[in-house]
Short mmCIF file of C-alpha atoms and ligand atoms in Angstrom, two decimals:
data_model
loop_
_atom_site.label_atom_id
_atom_site.label_comp_id
_atom_site.label_asym_id
_atom_site.label_seq_id
_atom_site.Cartn_x
_atom_site.Cartn_y
_atom_site.Cartn_z
CA MET O 1 -0.25 -0.11 -0.08
CA PHE O 2 2.91 2.63 0.89
CA ASP O 3 4.60 2.14 -2.19
CA LYS O 4 1.17 4.44 -3.92
CA TRP O 5 1.72 6.89 -1.55
CA LEU O 6 5.55 7.49 -2.02
CA ALA O 7 6.45 10.17 -4.13
CA ASP O 8 8.53 9.74 -7.13
CA ARG O 9 11.92 11.11 -5.78
CA THR O 10 11.78 8.94 -3.36
CA ARG O 11 12.86 6.52 -6.57
CA LEU O 12 15.66 8.93 -7.14
CA PHE O 13 18.29 7.36 -5.49
CA ASP O 14 18.87 5.36 -2.44
CA ALA O 15 21.19 5.18 1.02
CA SER O 16 22.52 0.70 0.28
CA GLY O 17 25.60 0.96 -0.44
CA ILE O 18 26.59 3.05 2.81
CA ARG O 19 23.62 0.46 4.29
CA LYS O 20 25.08 -2.90 2.90
CA VAL O 21 28.52 -1.59 5.27
CA PHE O 22 26.94 -1.09 8.47
CA ASP O 23 25.11 -3.62 8.18
CA LEU O 24 28.04 -6.30 7.67
CA ALA O 25 29.43 -3.96 10.55
CA ALA O 26 26.86 -4.18 12.58
CA LYS O 27 28.28 -7.97 13.24
CA LEU O 28 31.38 -7.44 14.35
CA ASP O 29 32.57 -7.72 17.75
CA ARG O 30 35.32 -5.99 17.10
CA PRO O 31 35.67 -3.41 14.96
CA VAL O 32 38.91 -2.20 13.47
CA ASN O 33 36.63 1.33 12.14
CA LEU O 34 38.90 3.38 9.63
CA SER O 35 35.33 4.27 8.26
CA ILE O 36 34.25 7.41 10.87
CA GLY O 37 33.19 10.45 8.61
CA GLN O 38 33.78 12.65 12.85
CA PRO O 39 37.07 14.05 14.75
CA ASP O 40 38.22 11.90 17.81
CA PHE O 41 38.39 15.06 19.87
CA ASP O 42 35.30 16.56 22.03
CA ALA O 43 33.74 19.95 21.39
CA PRO O 44 35.91 22.71 23.48
CA GLU O 45 34.78 22.03 27.65
CA SER O 46 33.95 26.17 26.97
CA ALA O 47 31.34 25.56 24.50
CA LYS O 48 29.75 22.27 27.03
CA ASN O 49 29.90 24.57 29.64
CA ALA O 50 28.11 27.82 27.88
CA ALA O 51 25.79 25.31 25.90
CA ILE O 52 24.58 24.16 29.79
CA GLU O 53 24.31 27.42 31.05
CA ALA O 54 22.32 28.34 28.41
CA ILE O 55 19.58 25.54 28.79
CA SER O 56 19.17 26.27 32.92
CA SER O 57 19.03 30.33 31.93
CA PHE O 58 16.36 29.93 30.16
CA LYS O 59 17.58 30.18 26.55
CA ASN O 60 15.60 27.45 25.33
CA GLY O 61 13.81 29.63 23.05
CA TYR O 62 13.81 29.66 19.25
CA THR O 63 16.28 32.01 18.00
CA PRO O 64 16.34 34.73 15.16
CA THR O 65 16.09 32.33 11.64
CA GLN O 66 19.42 34.62 10.99
CA GLY O 67 20.99 33.07 14.07
CA ALA O 68 21.26 34.27 17.72
CA ALA O 69 22.94 37.82 17.64
CA THR O 70 25.64 36.96 18.94
CA LEU O 71 26.96 34.00 17.20
CA ARG O 72 26.14 35.62 14.20
CA SER O 73 27.84 38.93 14.70
CA LYS O 74 30.80 37.13 15.54
CA ILE O 75 30.56 34.95 12.44
CA GLN O 76 30.15 38.30 10.57
CA ALA O 77 33.15 40.05 12.00
CA GLN O 78 35.79 36.89 10.62
CA VAL O 79 33.73 37.02 7.57
CA ASP O 80 34.46 40.57 7.24
CA ALA O 81 38.18 40.84 7.86
CA LEU O 82 38.75 38.22 5.71
CA TYR O 83 36.53 39.82 2.52
CA PRO O 84 36.86 43.25 3.21
CA GLY O 85 34.70 45.57 1.08
CA SER O 86 32.99 42.53 -0.79
CA GLY O 87 29.82 42.68 1.12
CA ARG O 88 29.04 39.05 1.99
CA GLU O 89 26.17 38.72 4.01
CA VAL O 90 25.26 35.85 7.34
CA PHE O 91 23.21 33.52 8.93
CA VAL O 92 23.91 30.75 11.35
CA SER O 93 22.50 27.09 9.75
CA SER O 94 21.34 23.70 10.86
CA GLY O 95 24.82 22.57 9.59
CA VAL O 96 26.18 22.55 6.39
CA SER O 97 23.64 19.92 5.19
CA GLY O 98 21.09 22.28 6.00
CA GLY O 99 22.86 25.53 4.32
CA LEU O 100 23.23 23.01 1.19
CA LEU O 101 19.55 22.32 0.61
CA LEU O 102 19.44 25.71 1.90
CA THR O 103 21.21 26.65 -1.30
CA LEU O 104 19.84 23.96 -4.09
CA MET O 105 15.98 25.39 -3.28
CA ALA O 106 16.86 28.83 -3.51
CA LEU O 107 19.12 28.15 -6.93
CA VAL O 108 17.93 25.09 -8.59
CA ASN O 109 14.92 24.04 -10.93
CA PRO O 110 14.03 20.70 -12.07
CA GLY O 111 15.47 19.87 -15.45
CA ASP O 112 18.88 22.04 -14.80
CA GLU O 113 22.17 20.38 -14.08
CA VAL O 114 24.96 20.74 -10.98
CA ILE O 115 27.93 20.21 -12.01
CA ILE O 116 29.65 17.80 -8.98
CA PHE O 117 33.31 16.67 -8.70
CA ASP O 118 33.70 12.79 -8.89
CA PRO O 119 34.56 11.66 -6.43
CA TYR O 120 31.91 13.29 -4.41
CA PHE O 121 30.37 13.22 -0.93
CA VAL O 122 27.71 11.20 -1.14
CA MET O 123 24.31 14.56 -0.34
CA TYR O 124 25.49 16.69 -3.24
CA ASP O 125 24.23 13.82 -5.54
CA ALA O 126 21.87 12.67 -3.27
CA LEU O 127 20.29 16.75 -2.97
CA VAL O 128 20.80 17.61 -6.45
CA ARG O 129 18.50 14.24 -7.77
CA MET O 130 15.97 15.04 -5.01
CA LEU O 131 15.21 18.53 -6.18
CA GLY O 132 14.76 17.13 -9.93
CA ALA O 133 18.18 18.16 -10.99
CA THR O 134 20.56 16.07 -13.33
CA PRO O 135 24.32 16.00 -11.48
CA VAL O 136 26.66 16.18 -14.20
CA TYR O 137 29.94 14.47 -12.80
CA ILE O 138 33.65 15.63 -13.59
CA SER O 139 36.04 12.62 -12.87
CA THR O 140 38.95 13.79 -11.06
CA TYR O 141 40.64 10.71 -11.08
CA PRO O 142 43.58 9.86 -10.48
CA ASP O 143 45.31 12.52 -8.74
CA PHE O 144 41.59 14.12 -7.59
CA GLN O 145 42.85 17.47 -8.70
CA ILE O 146 39.87 19.36 -10.44
CA ASP O 147 40.65 20.39 -14.11
CA VAL O 148 39.45 24.07 -14.92
CA ASN O 149 39.32 23.58 -19.10
CA LYS O 150 37.39 19.84 -18.53
CA VAL O 151 34.39 21.71 -15.98
CA ALA O 152 34.57 24.74 -18.66
CA GLU O 153 33.63 21.72 -21.03
CA ALA O 154 30.57 20.50 -19.05
CA ILE O 155 29.21 23.45 -18.76
CA SER O 156 26.11 23.99 -20.66
CA PRO O 157 23.33 26.48 -21.28
CA LYS O 158 20.41 24.45 -18.58
CA THR O 159 24.60 24.53 -16.09
CA LYS O 160 23.05 26.16 -12.92
CA LEU O 161 25.68 25.63 -10.12
CA ILE O 162 29.76 24.30 -9.55
CA LEU O 163 29.60 22.07 -6.32
CA PHE O 164 33.04 22.76 -4.92
CA ASN O 165 34.93 20.93 -1.92
CA SER O 166 37.87 21.84 -0.81
CA PRO O 167 39.84 20.13 1.73
CA ALA O 168 37.66 17.13 -0.32
CA ASN O 169 35.36 13.94 1.61
CA PRO O 170 36.21 11.41 0.19
CA THR O 171 39.87 12.31 -1.28
CA GLY O 172 41.65 14.50 1.41
CA ALA O 173 42.61 16.36 -1.84
CA VAL O 174 42.95 20.42 -0.98
CA ALA O 175 42.45 22.35 -4.32
CA PRO O 176 45.53 24.78 -5.52
CA ARG O 177 45.70 28.60 -5.51
CA GLU O 178 46.07 28.83 -8.75
CA THR O 179 42.96 26.39 -9.23
CA VAL O 180 40.13 27.35 -6.92
CA ARG O 181 40.97 30.98 -8.37
CA GLU O 182 40.66 30.08 -12.18
CA LEU O 183 37.15 28.23 -10.91
CA ALA O 184 35.74 31.16 -9.08
CA ALA O 185 36.89 33.06 -12.62
CA LEU O 186 35.15 31.22 -15.00
CA ALA O 187 31.88 30.83 -13.26
CA ASP O 188 31.70 33.97 -13.07
CA GLU O 189 32.20 34.53 -16.53
CA LYS O 190 29.66 31.49 -17.24
CA GLY O 191 27.20 33.23 -15.23
CA VAL O 192 27.30 30.15 -13.54
CA ALA O 193 26.91 29.87 -8.83
CA LEU O 194 30.02 28.74 -7.58
CA VAL O 195 28.88 26.78 -3.99
CA SER O 196 32.61 26.44 -1.97
CA ASP O 197 31.60 24.02 0.76
CA GLU O 198 34.19 24.84 3.87
CA ILE O 199 33.58 22.49 6.41
CA TYR O 200 37.27 21.08 6.09
CA LYS O 201 39.48 24.32 5.78
CA PHE O 202 41.24 23.69 9.30
CA PHE O 203 41.86 20.33 8.04
CA CYS O 204 44.87 21.82 5.32
CA TYR O 205 48.02 19.38 6.30
CA ASP O 206 50.73 21.11 4.29
CA GLY O 207 50.01 24.67 2.62
CA GLU O 208 47.60 27.74 3.20
CA PHE O 209 43.69 27.04 2.24
CA HIS O 210 42.13 28.72 -0.81
CA SER O 211 38.99 29.82 -1.14
CA PRO O 212 36.42 30.57 -4.26
CA ALA O 213 35.77 34.06 -2.16
CA GLU O 214 38.89 35.50 -1.69
CA PHE O 215 38.32 35.68 -6.22
CA SER O 216 34.47 36.93 -6.30
CA PRO O 217 32.24 37.86 -4.23
CA ASN O 218 29.21 35.60 -6.10
CA VAL O 219 30.46 32.38 -4.11
CA ILE O 220 28.42 31.05 -2.27
CA VAL O 221 29.76 29.56 0.71
CA LEU O 222 28.66 27.13 3.40
CA ASP O 223 30.63 26.25 6.32
CA GLY O 224 30.12 24.83 9.77
CA TYR O 225 31.01 23.73 13.31
CA SER O 226 31.60 19.33 13.64
CA LYS O 227 34.37 18.87 12.29
CA CYS O 228 36.81 22.00 13.26
CA TYR O 229 35.16 21.92 16.65
CA GLY O 230 34.58 18.74 17.60
CA MET O 231 30.53 18.91 17.47
CA PRO O 232 28.58 17.68 14.33
CA GLY O 233 26.08 16.36 16.40
CA TRP O 234 25.08 20.65 17.34
CA ARG O 235 23.88 20.94 14.27
CA LEU O 236 25.83 24.49 13.57
CA GLY O 237 27.17 25.45 10.41
CA PHE O 238 27.18 29.12 8.57
CA VAL O 239 26.39 30.17 4.63
CA HIS O 240 27.62 33.86 3.35
CA GLY O 241 27.81 35.47 0.09
CA PRO O 242 25.00 37.76 -1.52
CA ALA O 243 22.89 39.11 0.62
CA GLN O 244 19.83 38.98 -1.75
CA LEU O 245 20.24 35.38 -2.11
CA MET O 246 21.15 34.97 1.34
CA GLN O 247 17.34 36.29 2.07
CA GLU O 248 15.86 33.84 -0.69
CA MET O 249 17.83 30.84 1.42
CA LEU O 250 16.85 32.50 4.87
CA LYS O 251 13.06 32.26 3.38
CA PHE O 252 12.81 29.27 2.82
CA GLN O 253 14.69 28.62 6.68
CA GLN O 254 11.31 29.91 8.12
CA TYR O 255 10.06 27.21 6.91
CA THR O 256 11.92 24.35 7.48
CA PHE O 257 14.32 24.21 10.46
CA VAL O 258 12.97 27.33 11.86
CA CYS O 259 16.79 27.76 13.01
CA ALA O 260 19.48 26.06 14.53
CA PRO O 261 18.75 24.53 17.70
CA SER O 262 19.29 27.81 19.84
CA VAL O 263 21.71 26.59 23.11
CA LEU O 264 23.67 24.96 20.73
CA GLN O 265 24.12 28.22 19.14
CA LEU O 266 25.57 29.60 22.34
CA GLY O 267 27.62 27.50 23.23
CA ALA O 268 29.71 27.97 19.93
CA VAL O 269 29.96 31.33 20.93
CA ALA O 270 32.44 29.88 23.53
CA ALA O 271 34.13 27.36 21.10
CA LEU O 272 34.96 30.31 18.45
CA ASP O 273 37.74 31.20 20.96
CA THR O 274 39.48 28.33 22.06
CA ASP O 275 42.89 27.33 19.33
CA MET O 276 42.14 24.16 18.81
CA THR O 277 45.67 23.73 16.58
CA PRO O 278 47.31 21.20 18.54
CA TYR O 279 44.23 18.93 16.65
CA LEU O 280 45.37 20.35 13.73
CA ASP O 281 48.96 18.95 14.49
CA ALA O 282 47.52 15.75 15.57
CA TYR O 283 45.60 15.06 12.87
CA ARG O 284 48.82 15.75 10.18
CA ARG O 285 50.89 13.20 12.58
CA LYS O 286 47.54 10.47 11.64
CA ARG O 287 48.21 11.43 7.93
CA ASP O 288 51.49 11.35 7.99
CA LEU O 289 50.65 7.52 9.83
CA VAL O 290 48.88 6.30 7.09
CA TYR O 291 50.03 7.37 4.52
CA ASN O 292 53.83 6.10 5.18
CA GLY O 293 52.31 3.37 6.75
CA LEU O 294 50.56 2.38 2.64
CA LYS O 295 52.49 4.08 0.45
CA ASP O 296 54.65 0.77 -0.58
CA TYR O 297 51.31 -1.01 -0.79
CA TYR O 298 49.12 0.69 -2.66
CA GLU O 299 48.38 4.28 -5.33
CA ILE O 300 47.25 6.66 -2.98
CA PRO O 301 47.48 10.10 -3.62
CA LYS O 302 49.05 11.91 -0.39
CA SER O 303 46.15 13.25 0.44
CA CYS O 304 46.06 17.02 1.83
CA GLY O 305 43.72 18.19 4.16
CA ALA O 306 40.09 16.81 5.99
CA PHE O 307 40.64 12.98 7.72
CA TYR O 308 39.97 10.89 4.21
CA THR O 309 42.65 8.72 1.99
CA PHE O 310 41.34 7.69 -1.05
CA PRO O 311 43.38 4.46 -2.06
CA LYS O 312 43.20 2.76 -5.46
CA ALA O 313 42.07 -1.06 -3.69
CA ILE O 314 43.53 -4.51 -4.59
CA GLY O 315 41.55 -6.18 -7.45
CA ALA O 316 38.90 -5.33 -9.98
CA SER O 317 36.03 -4.25 -7.83
CA ALA O 318 36.48 -1.98 -3.58
CA THR O 319 32.94 -3.24 -2.98
CA ASP O 320 34.88 -6.97 -2.97
CA PHE O 321 37.76 -5.59 -1.08
CA VAL O 322 36.56 -3.78 1.41
CA THR O 323 34.10 -6.68 1.86
CA LYS O 324 37.15 -8.70 2.45
CA ALA O 325 38.47 -6.54 4.51
CA ILE O 326 35.67 -6.60 7.12
CA GLN O 327 34.66 -9.82 7.25
CA GLU O 328 37.93 -11.56 7.24
CA HIS O 329 39.75 -8.71 9.69
CA GLN O 330 36.88 -7.01 11.28
CA LEU O 331 38.33 -3.49 9.78
CA LEU O 332 35.59 -1.08 8.35
CA ILE O 333 36.62 1.48 5.30
CA ILE O 334 33.75 2.07 3.05
CA PRO O 335 34.62 1.27 -1.12
CA GLY O 336 34.64 4.07 -3.48
CA ASN O 337 30.93 3.55 -5.43
CA VAL O 338 29.04 5.40 -2.62
CA PHE O 339 30.31 8.67 -3.62
CA SER O 340 31.23 8.16 -7.93
CA SER O 341 30.65 6.38 -11.11
CA ARG O 342 33.73 3.84 -10.36
CA ASP O 343 33.89 1.49 -7.48
CA THR O 344 38.03 1.15 -7.83
CA ASN O 345 39.51 2.89 -4.41
CA PHE O 346 38.69 2.93 -0.59
CA ARG O 347 38.00 5.26 1.54
CA ILE O 348 39.74 5.41 4.78
CA SER O 349 38.80 7.89 7.37
CA PHE O 350 41.99 8.31 9.76
CA ALA O 351 39.78 10.26 11.97
CA ALA O 352 40.73 7.64 14.94
CA ALA O 353 42.78 6.90 17.36
CA ASP O 354 46.70 6.58 16.79
CA SER O 355 46.42 2.72 18.12
CA VAL O 356 43.65 1.95 16.26
CA ILE O 357 44.68 3.76 12.70
CA GLU O 358 48.47 1.79 13.11
CA GLU O 359 46.31 -2.44 13.70
CA GLY O 360 44.13 -1.14 10.32
CA VAL O 361 47.40 -0.39 8.26
CA GLU O 362 48.65 -3.31 9.45
CA ILE O 363 46.01 -5.30 8.34
CA LEU O 364 45.90 -3.41 5.44
CA GLN O 365 49.85 -3.44 4.85
CA LYS O 366 49.00 -7.95 5.19
CA MET O 367 45.83 -7.49 2.62
CA ALA O 368 48.32 -5.69 0.30
CA ARG O 369 50.99 -9.04 0.86
CA GLU O 370 47.97 -11.58 0.63
N1 LIG A 401 30.22 18.65 3.65
C1 LIG A 401 31.08 17.42 3.75
C2 LIG A 401 31.82 17.56 2.32
C3 LIG A 401 30.78 16.53 4.45
O1 LIG A 401 31.94 15.78 5.09
C4 LIG A 401 30.11 16.81 5.84
C5 LIG A 401 29.72 15.78 6.68
N2 LIG A 401 30.48 14.21 6.73
C6 LIG A 401 29.80 17.78 5.25
C7 LIG A 401 29.38 18.58 4.25
C8 LIG A 401 27.95 18.10 6.68
O2 LIG A 401 28.52 18.70 7.51
P1 LIG A 401 26.90 19.02 9.05
O3 LIG A 401 27.99 18.07 9.92
O4 LIG A 401 28.04 20.39 9.44
O5 LIG A 401 26.30 19.28 8.84
#
């Protein structure tokens, strides 16, 4: 009976790939888990205390749609300092996921084309389809760097926007300044929206992070606190870009999310004053542990950011390789076809304790030798 009730958009994509991994994982008694997409450190004490204080002191109501004044003004000041004179306007979203949905709702019509770099963050593909638009994939294999000429070729009269993510999930690739500049210039030249997902910008290990917003006032930036402050469950992010677009997105926020979680916004104000760089150094070391441990065994582009790396699996299919890793070695990793039209690579998350990473690397070395 329920089949008759379901909207057509429920059939536009499925989540079976990642579910299969979790189903296999549920059967393990002692998993070596390198599949997790969130940091292994906790939110700053100051933020936790500020959130608790907000709960205890009658601050449990709604905030304005655009965010609690204390948090929003602090983020606006940070954005103004980074992009002086750009007129960028900020609002607080329910995570980058919330910002992404509002951006696509405000900009994409059914039938529009949206450029996505393959491999991609799973939500991009799902949301684009959910809104009735068509994803157009541009491969970044084998080094996961963007070729701006390929983007120029892929732009058609139907192209509405480009979804850009650096540092990237699942590859750990960081786009160099020149690529970012060229991409922003191309989007402006062609009159296409450029959306920059910067959730991993804190996690840049070998060089500086560059945003396309440095090169164009038209870029829409999605950013958030899930990863850099260890608070993914708090569902806090922010969006900044041209004021007119932000106002349209706020219209949708008002009638969907209403506002981001109020007391957690007040907690996050305290987080913004916390120095998280010790974690950056720790994560660079984790990256090195994985890279140095696997480079002689796998085809593995060195990841320069985020907390992922995306080596090539051994054998014809990444799904078979990952199934073997899980069933025979209790090693949890994710097959590349979850993030890609190809099933050749697999994702390792190094957001884990060093001892777990070391154990995982040993298993992968053993699998390569077999
Ligand atoms: N963008 C990317 C690239 C991500 O990897 C994630 C989280 N896995 C998100 C957005 C969603 O982040 P949030 O928790 O802020 O919704």
